């Protein structure tokens, strides 16, 4: 069994991994299991200045599960997506919403399990990535809240997340957003492992059967408690850093930075296997 030397970053989330280099990333056959186990405990693993090529990262990530195919998006390889605001990147308008707390892929049938992000070009100021545990958020609820929330269901929409960036949408934007999937999820996810987490974030539109404003207020309050003081693991990027996180037990966001200056991140994503229930 492969062991990892880890340094905890906050009380609830994150650990720094210092003893993995690119050679070990590719060659240590026990590393994928050790990483998967550490992710279950820490949620986020930071590999400072790993400086791994996309090829090496993809080879490692394939051992964590099935990688999502981004071949419909430019450029890079099918298993690596470029996150940047470069005008040549046709997805840039959607990445604006990465600055709001979110879980990736809540509008997909099955949300991704693990995200792997590597900094290729860092912004001069800002552009840190923040993480907060939705397992801890559930654990911190009072017993009464746990009971009250047990059967609540939340509708997630593309429009909800886009409205955070585009406050005054054009008819064309509204029309395009309306073509996207709408998903209903329970507020509390009971994972196959037996652990429970909250399902929150920018895609959350309203709570089923609850007055819209009341539901929004509850969702906002839960988000604020999840991401409150002492709960956030903030990573300031150096070029070549790789961060791996458990998308099913965390919310994340990117902090403000100058979108007219380059910031290039490469992401691979391991598909999920478990429906939210
Ligand atoms: C993402 C994301 C944040 C960042 O890739 O899903 O939210 O810091 N990225 O670029
Ligand atoms: Mn994201």
mmCIF file of N, CA and C and ligand atoms in Angstrom, residues 83 98 102 104 115 117 127-130 237 245 252-255 263 265 267, ligand 1:
data_model
loop_
_atom_site.group_PDB
_atom_site.id
_atom_site.type_symbol
_atom_site.label_atom_id
_atom_site.label_comp_id
_atom_site.label_asym_id
_atom_site.label_seq_id
_atom_site.Cartn_x
_atom_site.Cartn_y
_atom_site.Cartn_z
ATOM 1 N N UNK A 83 -9.648 26.015 -19.103
ATOM 2 C CA UNK A 83 -10.473 27.029 -18.447
ATOM 3 C C UNK A 83 -9.718 28.345 -18.579
ATOM 4 N N UNK A 98 -18.014 30.391 -12.682
ATOM 5 C CA UNK A 98 -17.130 29.661 -11.751
ATOM 6 C C UNK A 98 -16.809 30.482 -10.513
ATOM 7 N N UNK A 102 -20.151 26.530 -6.219
ATOM 8 C CA UNK A 102 -20.903 25.552 -7.010
ATOM 9 C C UNK A 102 -20.322 24.147 -6.870
ATOM 10 N N UNK A 104 -19.675 21.009 -9.570
ATOM 11 C CA UNK A 104 -19.657 20.802 -11.022
ATOM 12 C C UNK A 104 -20.708 19.769 -11.436
ATOM 13 N N UNK A 115 -12.493 16.179 -9.731
ATOM 14 C CA UNK A 115 -11.956 17.152 -10.683
ATOM 15 C C UNK A 115 -10.474 17.335 -10.416
ATOM 16 N N UNK A 117 -7.382 19.897 -11.434
ATOM 17 C CA UNK A 117 -7.131 21.206 -12.041
ATOM 18 C C UNK A 117 -5.659 21.554 -11.900
ATOM 19 N N UNK A 127 -7.598 35.162 -8.352
ATOM 20 C CA UNK A 127 -7.653 33.903 -9.089
ATOM 21 C C UNK A 127 -7.378 32.675 -8.239
ATOM 22 N N UNK A 128 -7.422 32.860 -6.903
ATOM 23 C CA UNK A 128 -7.285 31.681 -6.050
ATOM 24 C C UNK A 128 -8.540 30.805 -6.215
ATOM 25 N N UNK A 129 -8.440 29.537 -5.857
ATOM 26 C CA UNK A 129 -9.630 28.679 -5.871
ATOM 27 C C UNK A 129 -9.948 28.296 -4.426
ATOM 28 N N UNK A 130 -11.233 28.389 -4.090
ATOM 29 C CA UNK A 130 -11.665 28.097 -2.715
ATOM 30 C C UNK A 130 -12.575 26.866 -2.689
ATOM 31 N N UNK A 237 -2.495 29.858 -6.411
ATOM 32 C CA UNK A 237 -1.816 29.009 -7.399
ATOM 33 C C UNK A 237 -0.403 29.465 -7.733
ATOM 34 N N UNK A 245 -9.937 17.386 -6.342
ATOM 35 C CA UNK A 245 -10.968 17.455 -5.315
ATOM 36 C C UNK A 245 -12.129 16.520 -5.580
ATOM 37 N N UNK A 252 -17.049 24.731 -4.597
ATOM 38 C CA UNK A 252 -15.814 25.452 -4.897
ATOM 39 C C UNK A 252 -16.139 26.684 -5.734
ATOM 40 N N UNK A 253 -15.167 27.597 -5.805
ATOM 41 C CA UNK A 253 -15.314 28.800 -6.658
ATOM 42 C C UNK A 253 -13.939 29.392 -6.898
ATOM 43 N N UNK A 254 -13.863 30.217 -7.942
ATOM 44 C CA UNK A 254 -12.614 30.952 -8.189
ATOM 45 C C UNK A 254 -12.802 32.378 -7.666
ATOM 46 N N UNK A 255 -11.758 32.913 -7.026
ATOM 47 C CA UNK A 255 -11.811 34.291 -6.515
ATOM 48 C C UNK A 255 -11.570 35.276 -7.654
ATOM 49 N N UNK A 263 -5.143 33.812 -17.610
ATOM 50 C CA UNK A 263 -5.126 32.809 -16.533
ATOM 51 C C UNK A 263 -5.584 31.534 -17.214
ATOM 52 N N UNK A 265 -6.035 27.418 -16.963
ATOM 53 C CA UNK A 265 -6.080 26.224 -16.130
ATOM 54 C C UNK A 265 -6.467 25.041 -17.027
ATOM 55 N N UNK A 267 -8.201 21.287 -16.923
ATOM 56 C CA UNK A 267 -9.002 20.430 -16.037
ATOM 57 C C UNK A 267 -9.323 19.103 -16.690
HETATM 58 C C1 LIG B 1 -13.844 24.361 -12.589
HETATM 59 C C2 LIG B 1 -13.752 25.548 -11.751
HETATM 60 C C3 LIG B 1 -12.234 27.128 -10.820
HETATM 61 C C4 LIG B 1 -10.949 27.772 -11.177
HETATM 62 O O1 LIG B 1 -12.913 24.112 -13.373
HETATM 63 O O2 LIG B 1 -14.839 23.629 -12.475
HETATM 64 O O3 LIG B 1 -14.689 25.872 -11.072
HETATM 65 O O4 LIG B 1 -10.256 28.189 -10.252
HETATM 66 N N1 LIG B 1 -12.586 26.179 -11.775
HETATM 67 O O5 LIG B 1 -10.647 27.907 -12.374
#
